[in-house]
XYZ file of C-alpha atoms in Angstrom:
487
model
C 3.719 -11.515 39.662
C 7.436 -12.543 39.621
C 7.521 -14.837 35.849
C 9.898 -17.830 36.283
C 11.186 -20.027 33.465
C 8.601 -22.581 34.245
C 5.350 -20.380 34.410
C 6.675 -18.771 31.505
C 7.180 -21.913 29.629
C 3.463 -22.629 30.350
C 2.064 -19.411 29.554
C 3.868 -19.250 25.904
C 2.764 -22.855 25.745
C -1.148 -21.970 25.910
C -1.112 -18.611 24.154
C 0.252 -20.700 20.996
C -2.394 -23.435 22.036
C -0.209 -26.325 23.230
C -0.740 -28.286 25.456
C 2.180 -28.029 28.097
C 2.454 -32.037 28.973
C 4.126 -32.967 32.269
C 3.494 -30.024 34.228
C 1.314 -29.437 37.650
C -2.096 -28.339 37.103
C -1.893 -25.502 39.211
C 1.207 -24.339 37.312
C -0.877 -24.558 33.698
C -3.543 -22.624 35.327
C -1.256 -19.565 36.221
C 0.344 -19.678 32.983
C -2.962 -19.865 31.168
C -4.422 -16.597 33.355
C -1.370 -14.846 32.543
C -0.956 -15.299 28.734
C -4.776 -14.583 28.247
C -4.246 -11.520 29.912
C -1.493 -9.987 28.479
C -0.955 -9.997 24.445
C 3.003 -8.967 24.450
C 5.639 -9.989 26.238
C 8.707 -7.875 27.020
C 12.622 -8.581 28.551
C 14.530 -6.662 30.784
C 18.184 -6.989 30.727
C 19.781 -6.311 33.935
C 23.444 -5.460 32.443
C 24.777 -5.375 35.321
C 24.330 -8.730 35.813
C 26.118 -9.636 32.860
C 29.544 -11.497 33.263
C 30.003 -11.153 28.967
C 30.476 -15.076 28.754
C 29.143 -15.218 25.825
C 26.401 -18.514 26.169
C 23.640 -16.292 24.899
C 25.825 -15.628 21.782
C 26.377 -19.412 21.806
C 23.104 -20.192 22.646
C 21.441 -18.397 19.734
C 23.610 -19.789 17.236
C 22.901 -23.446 18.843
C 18.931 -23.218 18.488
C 18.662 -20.825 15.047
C 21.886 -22.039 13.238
C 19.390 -24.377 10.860
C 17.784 -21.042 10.127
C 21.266 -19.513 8.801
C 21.423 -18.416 4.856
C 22.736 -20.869 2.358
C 24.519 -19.015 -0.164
C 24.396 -20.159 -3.695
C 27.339 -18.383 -5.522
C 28.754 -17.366 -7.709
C 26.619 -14.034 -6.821
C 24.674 -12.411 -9.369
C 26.654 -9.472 -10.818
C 24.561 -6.330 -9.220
C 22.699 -3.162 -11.728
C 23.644 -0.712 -11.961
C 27.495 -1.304 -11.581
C 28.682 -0.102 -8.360
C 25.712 -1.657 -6.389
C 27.256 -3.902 -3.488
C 26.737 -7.164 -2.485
C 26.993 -8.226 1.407
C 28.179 -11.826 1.695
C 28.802 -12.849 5.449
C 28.968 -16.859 4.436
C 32.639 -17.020 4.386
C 32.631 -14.846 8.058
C 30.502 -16.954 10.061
C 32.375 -17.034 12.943
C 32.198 -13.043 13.401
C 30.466 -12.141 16.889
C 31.483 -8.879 17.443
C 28.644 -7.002 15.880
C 25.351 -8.385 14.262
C 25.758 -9.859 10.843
C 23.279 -12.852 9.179
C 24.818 -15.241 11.150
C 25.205 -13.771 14.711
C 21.818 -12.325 15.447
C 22.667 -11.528 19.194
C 26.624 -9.998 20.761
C 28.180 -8.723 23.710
C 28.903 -5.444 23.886
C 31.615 -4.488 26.592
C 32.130 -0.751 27.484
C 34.128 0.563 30.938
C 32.139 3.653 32.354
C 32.958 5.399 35.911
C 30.684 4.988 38.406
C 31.073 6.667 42.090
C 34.922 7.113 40.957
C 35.895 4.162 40.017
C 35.898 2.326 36.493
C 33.195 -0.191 36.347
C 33.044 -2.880 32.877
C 29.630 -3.717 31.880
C 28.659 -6.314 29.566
C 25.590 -5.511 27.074
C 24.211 -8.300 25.331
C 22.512 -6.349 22.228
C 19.913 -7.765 19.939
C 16.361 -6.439 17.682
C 14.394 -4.359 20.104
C 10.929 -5.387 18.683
C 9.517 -1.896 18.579
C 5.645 -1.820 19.759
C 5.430 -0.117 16.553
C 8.188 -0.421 14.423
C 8.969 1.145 11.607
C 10.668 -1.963 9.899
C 7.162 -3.921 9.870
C 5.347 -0.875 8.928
C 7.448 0.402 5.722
C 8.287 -2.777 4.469
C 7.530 -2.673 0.784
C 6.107 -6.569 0.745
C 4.702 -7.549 4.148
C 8.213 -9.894 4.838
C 8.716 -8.267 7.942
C 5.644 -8.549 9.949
C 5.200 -7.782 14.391
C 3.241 -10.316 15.649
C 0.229 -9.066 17.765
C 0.144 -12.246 20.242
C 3.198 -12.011 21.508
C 5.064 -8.471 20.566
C 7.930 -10.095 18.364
C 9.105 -8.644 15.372
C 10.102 -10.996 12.558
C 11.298 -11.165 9.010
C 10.104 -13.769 6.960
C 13.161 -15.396 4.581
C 10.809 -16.554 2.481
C 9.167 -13.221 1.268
C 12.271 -11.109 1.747
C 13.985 -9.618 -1.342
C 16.852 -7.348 0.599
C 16.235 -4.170 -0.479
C 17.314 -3.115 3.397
C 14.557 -0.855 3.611
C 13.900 -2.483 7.401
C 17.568 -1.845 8.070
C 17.367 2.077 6.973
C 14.219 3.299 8.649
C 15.183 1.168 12.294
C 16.924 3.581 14.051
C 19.425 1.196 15.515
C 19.899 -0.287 12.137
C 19.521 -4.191 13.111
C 18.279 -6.178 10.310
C 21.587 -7.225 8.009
C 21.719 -8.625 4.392
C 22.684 -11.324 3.070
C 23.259 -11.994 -0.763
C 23.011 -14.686 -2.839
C 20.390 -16.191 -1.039
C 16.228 -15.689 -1.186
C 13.507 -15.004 -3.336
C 15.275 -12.476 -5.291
C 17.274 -15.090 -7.321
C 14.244 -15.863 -8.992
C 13.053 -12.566 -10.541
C 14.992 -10.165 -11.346
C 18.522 -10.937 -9.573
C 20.637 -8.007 -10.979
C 18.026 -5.320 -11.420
C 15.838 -6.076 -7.725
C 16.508 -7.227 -4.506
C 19.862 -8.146 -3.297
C 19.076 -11.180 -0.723
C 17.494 -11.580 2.325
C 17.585 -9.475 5.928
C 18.230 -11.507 9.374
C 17.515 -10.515 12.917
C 16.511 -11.777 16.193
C 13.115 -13.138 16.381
C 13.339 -14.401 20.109
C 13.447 -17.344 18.856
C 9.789 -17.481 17.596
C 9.621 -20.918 16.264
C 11.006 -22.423 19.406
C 8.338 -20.306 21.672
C 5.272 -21.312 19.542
C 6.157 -25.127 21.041
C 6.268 -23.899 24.665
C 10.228 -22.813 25.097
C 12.372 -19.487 26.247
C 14.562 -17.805 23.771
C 17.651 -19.334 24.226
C 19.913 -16.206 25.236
C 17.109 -15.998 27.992
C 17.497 -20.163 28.579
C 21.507 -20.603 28.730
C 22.038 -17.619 30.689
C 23.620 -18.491 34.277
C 23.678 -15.044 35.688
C 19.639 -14.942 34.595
C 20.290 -11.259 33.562
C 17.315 -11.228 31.240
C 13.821 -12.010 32.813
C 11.188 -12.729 30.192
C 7.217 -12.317 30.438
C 3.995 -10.338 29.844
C 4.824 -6.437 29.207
C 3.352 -4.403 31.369
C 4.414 -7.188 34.185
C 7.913 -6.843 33.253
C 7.878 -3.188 32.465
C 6.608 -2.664 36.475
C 9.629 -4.365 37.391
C 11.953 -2.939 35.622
C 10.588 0.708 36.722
C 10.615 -0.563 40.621
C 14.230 -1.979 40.405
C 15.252 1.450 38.662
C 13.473 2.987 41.361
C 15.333 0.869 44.139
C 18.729 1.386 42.600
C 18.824 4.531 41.514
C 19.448 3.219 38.170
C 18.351 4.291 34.220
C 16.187 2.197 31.888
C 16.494 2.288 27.996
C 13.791 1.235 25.607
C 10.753 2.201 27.429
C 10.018 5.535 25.305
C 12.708 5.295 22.502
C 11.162 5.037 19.089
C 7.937 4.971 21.065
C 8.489 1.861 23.042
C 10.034 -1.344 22.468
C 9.445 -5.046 24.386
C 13.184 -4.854 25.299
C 14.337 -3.087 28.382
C 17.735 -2.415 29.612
C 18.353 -1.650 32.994
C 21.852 0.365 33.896
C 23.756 1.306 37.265
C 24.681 4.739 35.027
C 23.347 7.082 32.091
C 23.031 5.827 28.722
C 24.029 8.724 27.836
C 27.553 7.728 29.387
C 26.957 4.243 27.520
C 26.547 5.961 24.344
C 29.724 8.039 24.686
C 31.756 4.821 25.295
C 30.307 2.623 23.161
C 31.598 2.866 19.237
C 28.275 2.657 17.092
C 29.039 1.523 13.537
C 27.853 -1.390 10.862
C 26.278 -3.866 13.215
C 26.314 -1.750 16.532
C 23.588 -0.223 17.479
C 24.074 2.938 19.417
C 22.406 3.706 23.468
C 21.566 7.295 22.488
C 18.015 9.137 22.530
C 15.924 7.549 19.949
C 12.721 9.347 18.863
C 9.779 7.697 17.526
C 10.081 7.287 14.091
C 6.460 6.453 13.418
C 4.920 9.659 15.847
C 3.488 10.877 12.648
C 1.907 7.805 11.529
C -1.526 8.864 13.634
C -1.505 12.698 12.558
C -1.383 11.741 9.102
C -4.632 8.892 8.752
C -6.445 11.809 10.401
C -5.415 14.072 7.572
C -6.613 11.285 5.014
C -9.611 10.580 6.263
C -10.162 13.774 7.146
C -9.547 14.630 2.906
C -12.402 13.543 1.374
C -15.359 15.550 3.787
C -13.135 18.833 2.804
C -13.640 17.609 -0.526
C -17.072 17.534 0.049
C -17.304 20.801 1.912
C -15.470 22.953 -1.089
C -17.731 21.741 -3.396
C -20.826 22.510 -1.624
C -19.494 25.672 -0.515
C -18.697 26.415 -4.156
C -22.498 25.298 -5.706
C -23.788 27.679 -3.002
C -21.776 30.747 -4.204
C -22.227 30.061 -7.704
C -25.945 29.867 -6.662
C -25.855 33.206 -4.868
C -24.378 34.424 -8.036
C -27.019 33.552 -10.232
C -29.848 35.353 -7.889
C -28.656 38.258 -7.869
C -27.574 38.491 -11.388
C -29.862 36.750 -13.896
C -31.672 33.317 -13.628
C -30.428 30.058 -15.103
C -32.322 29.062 -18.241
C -34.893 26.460 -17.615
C -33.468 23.014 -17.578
C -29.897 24.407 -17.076
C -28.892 22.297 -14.109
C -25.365 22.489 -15.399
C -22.188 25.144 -14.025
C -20.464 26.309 -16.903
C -17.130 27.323 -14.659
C -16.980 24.079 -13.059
C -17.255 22.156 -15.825
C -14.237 24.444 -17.808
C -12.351 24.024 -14.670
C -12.891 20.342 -14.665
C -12.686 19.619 -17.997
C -9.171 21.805 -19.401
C -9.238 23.993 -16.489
C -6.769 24.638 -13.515
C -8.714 21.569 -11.216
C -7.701 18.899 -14.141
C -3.979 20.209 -14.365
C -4.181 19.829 -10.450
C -5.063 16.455 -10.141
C -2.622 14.849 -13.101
C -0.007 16.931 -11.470
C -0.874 15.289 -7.983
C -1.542 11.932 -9.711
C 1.943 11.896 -10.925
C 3.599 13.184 -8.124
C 1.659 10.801 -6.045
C 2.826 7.862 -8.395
C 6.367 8.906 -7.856
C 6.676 8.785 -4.264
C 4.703 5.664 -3.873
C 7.478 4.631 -6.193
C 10.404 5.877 -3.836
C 8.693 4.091 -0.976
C 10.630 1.042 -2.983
C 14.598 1.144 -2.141
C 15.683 2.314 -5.945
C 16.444 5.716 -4.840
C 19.488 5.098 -3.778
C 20.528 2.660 -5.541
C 19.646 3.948 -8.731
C 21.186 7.460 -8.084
C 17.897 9.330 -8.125
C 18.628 10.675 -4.785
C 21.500 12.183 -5.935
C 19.625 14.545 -8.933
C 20.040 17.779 -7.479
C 15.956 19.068 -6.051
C 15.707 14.938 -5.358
C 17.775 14.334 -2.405
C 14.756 13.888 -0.300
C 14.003 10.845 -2.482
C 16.617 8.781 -0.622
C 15.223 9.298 3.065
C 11.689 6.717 3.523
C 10.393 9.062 6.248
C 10.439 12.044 4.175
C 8.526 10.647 1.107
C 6.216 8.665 3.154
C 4.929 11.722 4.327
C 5.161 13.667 1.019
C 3.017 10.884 -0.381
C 0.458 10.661 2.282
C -0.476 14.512 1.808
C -0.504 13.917 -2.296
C -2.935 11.097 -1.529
C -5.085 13.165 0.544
C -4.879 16.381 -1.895
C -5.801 13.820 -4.351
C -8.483 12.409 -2.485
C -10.084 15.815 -1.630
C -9.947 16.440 -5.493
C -11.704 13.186 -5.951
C -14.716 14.240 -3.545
C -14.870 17.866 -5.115
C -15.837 16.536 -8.405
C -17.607 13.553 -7.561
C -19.942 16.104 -5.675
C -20.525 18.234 -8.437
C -21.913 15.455 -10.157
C -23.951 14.259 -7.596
C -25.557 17.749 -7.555
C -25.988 17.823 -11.543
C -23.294 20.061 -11.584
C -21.485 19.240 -15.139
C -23.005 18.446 -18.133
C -22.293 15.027 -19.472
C -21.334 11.294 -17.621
C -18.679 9.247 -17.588
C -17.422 7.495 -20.779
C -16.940 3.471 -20.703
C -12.705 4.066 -20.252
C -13.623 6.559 -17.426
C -15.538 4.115 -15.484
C -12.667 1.456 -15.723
C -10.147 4.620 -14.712
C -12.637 5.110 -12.076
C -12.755 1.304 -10.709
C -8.713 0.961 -10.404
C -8.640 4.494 -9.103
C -11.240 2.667 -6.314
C -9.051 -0.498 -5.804
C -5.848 1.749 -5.603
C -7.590 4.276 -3.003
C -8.950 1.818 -0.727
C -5.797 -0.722 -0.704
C -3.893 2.411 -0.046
C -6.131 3.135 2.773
C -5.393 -0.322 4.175
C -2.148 0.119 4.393
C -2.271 3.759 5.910
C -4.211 1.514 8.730
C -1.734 -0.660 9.218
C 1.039 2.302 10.150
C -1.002 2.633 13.863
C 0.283 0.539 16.543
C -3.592 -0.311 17.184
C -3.979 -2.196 13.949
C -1.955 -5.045 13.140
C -2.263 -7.816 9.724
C -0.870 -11.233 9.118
C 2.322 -11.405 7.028
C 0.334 -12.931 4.071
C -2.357 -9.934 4.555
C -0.249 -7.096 4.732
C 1.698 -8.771 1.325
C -1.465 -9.412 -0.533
C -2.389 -5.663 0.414
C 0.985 -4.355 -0.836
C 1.221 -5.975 -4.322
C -2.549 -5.210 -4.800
C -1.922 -1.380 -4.414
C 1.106 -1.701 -5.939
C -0.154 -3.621 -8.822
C -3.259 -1.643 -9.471
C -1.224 1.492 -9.052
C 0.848 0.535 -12.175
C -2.306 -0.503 -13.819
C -3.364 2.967 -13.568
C -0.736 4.944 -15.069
C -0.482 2.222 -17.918
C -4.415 2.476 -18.515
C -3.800 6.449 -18.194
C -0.912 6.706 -20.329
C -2.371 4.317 -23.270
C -5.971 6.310 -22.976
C -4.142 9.972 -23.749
C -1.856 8.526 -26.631
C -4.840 6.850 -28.223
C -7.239 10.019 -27.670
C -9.894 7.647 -25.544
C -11.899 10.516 -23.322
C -12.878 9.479 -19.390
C -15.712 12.011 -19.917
C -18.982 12.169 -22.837
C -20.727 15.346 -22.889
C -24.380 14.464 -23.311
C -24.619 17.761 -26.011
């Protein structure tokens, strides 16, 4: 079904539950059908089209310009010295590249096509990944996809500007602002450095029935706006027609934004000049492909857990039959608990506790900013993807660890129970684990939680995480045991 601005306008209307006054009944109806039926919507930009007038530019600025940051200066003097501020509020007017205040340009690039030049306009905005990375490695929930309608937002309110969004994106859209945000009231110098700005396709405007306004002011209508898989069967039959190329389908594992091109991207790429602001037209591979393979591996952790010890209490079993039989009453497996207690197993999981603590650290942007990524051994520190990964096969090491010994006391395996500071160790251990394990969930494209969720979730694990190596830290320097032998 071919989506025009008016059928659109109704269907946005009723998936945000307004009612869309002044319009034909049948029109509602077909609206209604089609936004219960589809959960995103997507845009295809027909470049080609484009005449690089510039009213989309305008047009944004128009209907979001009460949404632009207010700076309050001076700016706070940045820690340690060297860190940079970005302050945009005395450039405003720039709208050749994306900055805080110009969420949406015009890119213009010549190309040859059939022998002759040929100018193409690109209007270039946020993508809004179908699972993107930005909303996924966020340290506090502030950016956020929403699941009704595909569009990826950051919330100004929540946003501290640690540009984490802006690093892992592999176009590199979200920009900072200073002197502006929740930042200002914590820990200005030390944390935080403003607040990030993109496109949001206009969200507030659609949740009362209207089109983004690039898509509204346009007079060449080269973007068409509507449900996803709708729009992305269009855009694959006009490529089909044409002859021509589409971008965005498959890069970064598929975004709600296609572009439709008489030539390569590749040749787009070449012309283009990608920099601060200007996202680049070449390959893009999805960022988050590992997301999936690694919840297997951690929930796959704690039945190998399991498993070792089980295999273990069986050997140690066969041991004892063929040898000489345990005393009567002697439940208990002397090598398990010296391992456990002083042994190799113990210096295993502090080591993995520590390391584990350290990268869920570095999933914070201090790296960087703090030079750690530039200790020599610790340059992996300063890329997100690389200790994401490092920390989700700590937590699953750790996890298996966690299911070996809990086994072996299940089974009557070691001598003794847990002492009173060992059960609280054990209950923030819990709360860490399983708010850790909500947020591993929230990495699939399948599983998506409110902005307010996914920030209570963050400062919980966060929070208790710190708790832990406090608690941990305060229990070895005062000589307070986790473990009571029962003699």
């Amino acid at each position: 079904m071919a989506l025009t601005r008016r059928n659109f306008l109704v269907g946005a209307a009723s998936a945000a539950g307004i009612a869309a006054a002044g319009l034909d009944a049948q029109a509602e109806t077909n609206g209604a059908s089609a936004s219960a039926q589809h959960a995103e919507y997507a845009t295809l930009l027909d470049i080609e089209k484009c005449i690089g007038c510039g009213q989309c530019v305008e047009g944004c600025r128009e209907r979001n310009g009460s949404r632009y940051p207010e700076v309050k200066k001076p700016l706070p003097v940045m820690f340690p010295p060297g860190t940079k501020d970005e302050d945009w509020s005395g450039k405003r007017d720039v709208d050749g590249r994306l900055t805080p205040y110009n969420w949406l340009y015009i890119e213009s690039v010549t190309v040859q096509k059939d022998g002759a030049p040929l100018e193409l306009h690109i209007p270039r905005r946020c993508l809004h990944c179908t699972n993107p990375p930005c909303a996924n490695l966020c340290p506090w929930g502030a950016a956020s996809r929403q699941p009704e309608t595909g569009t990826v937002s950051i919330d100004s309110q929540t946003c501290l500007g640690g540009a984490k969004c802006r690093t892992v994106c592999p176009w590199h859209i979200p920009q900072r602002q200073s002197g502006v945000g929740l930042y200002l009231d914590l820990m200005p110098r030390f944390a935080g450095n403003g607040v990030m700005y993109k496109c949001d396709r206009c969200a507030d405007s659609f949740a009362h029935g209207q089109l983004p306004a690039c898509v509204e002011v346009c007079p060449q209508q080269v973007q068409t706006i509507g449900p996803r898989d709708e729009i992305l069967a269009q855009a694959r039959k006009l490529a089909q027609e044409r002859g021509a190329y589409l971008y965005g389908v498959t890069e970064n594992g598929g975004t709600n934004t296609f572009y439709l091109s008489p030539v390569p991207f590749s040749e787009l790429a070449a012309q283009a000049k990608p920099g601060p602001g200007k996202p680049t037209f070449a390959p893009v591979a999805d960022s988050m492909a590992q997301a999936g393979n690694l919840t297997r591996m951690l929930m796959t952790a704690p039945l190998v857990g399991v498993a070792g010890a089980l295999v273990n209490a069986a050997r140690q079993g066969q041991g004892l039959n063929h040898t000489q039989a345990r005393p009567q009453g002697a439940l208990h497996d002397p090598k398990a608990e010296a391992a456990l207690s002083g042994g190799m197993l113990k210096k295993l999981w502090v080591g993995v506790a520590l390391l584990l603590g350290f990268t869920g650290m570095m999933q914070l942007p201090v790296a960087s900013r703090y030079g750690i990524a530039k200790i020599p051994g610790l340059t992996w520190t300063g890329d997100f993807y690389t200790t994401l990964n490092v920390h989700y096969i700590l937590a699953a090491l750790l996890l298996a660890l966690g299911l070996y010994w809990l086994t072996l006391q299940v089974r009557g395996k070691l001598r003794g129970r847990l002492a009173y500071w060992g059960k609280v160790r054990l209950a923030v251990l819990g709360v860490v684990v399983l708010s850790g394990m909500a947020r591993v969930a929230k990495n699939l494209p399948s599983i998506t939680f409110s902005p307010g969720m996914t920030t209570f979730i963050d400062l919980v694990h966060l929070g208790f995480a710190v708790l832990l190596g406090v608690l941990c830290l305060w229990l070895w320097a005062t000589g307070r045991g986790a473990w009571r032998e029962d003699g």
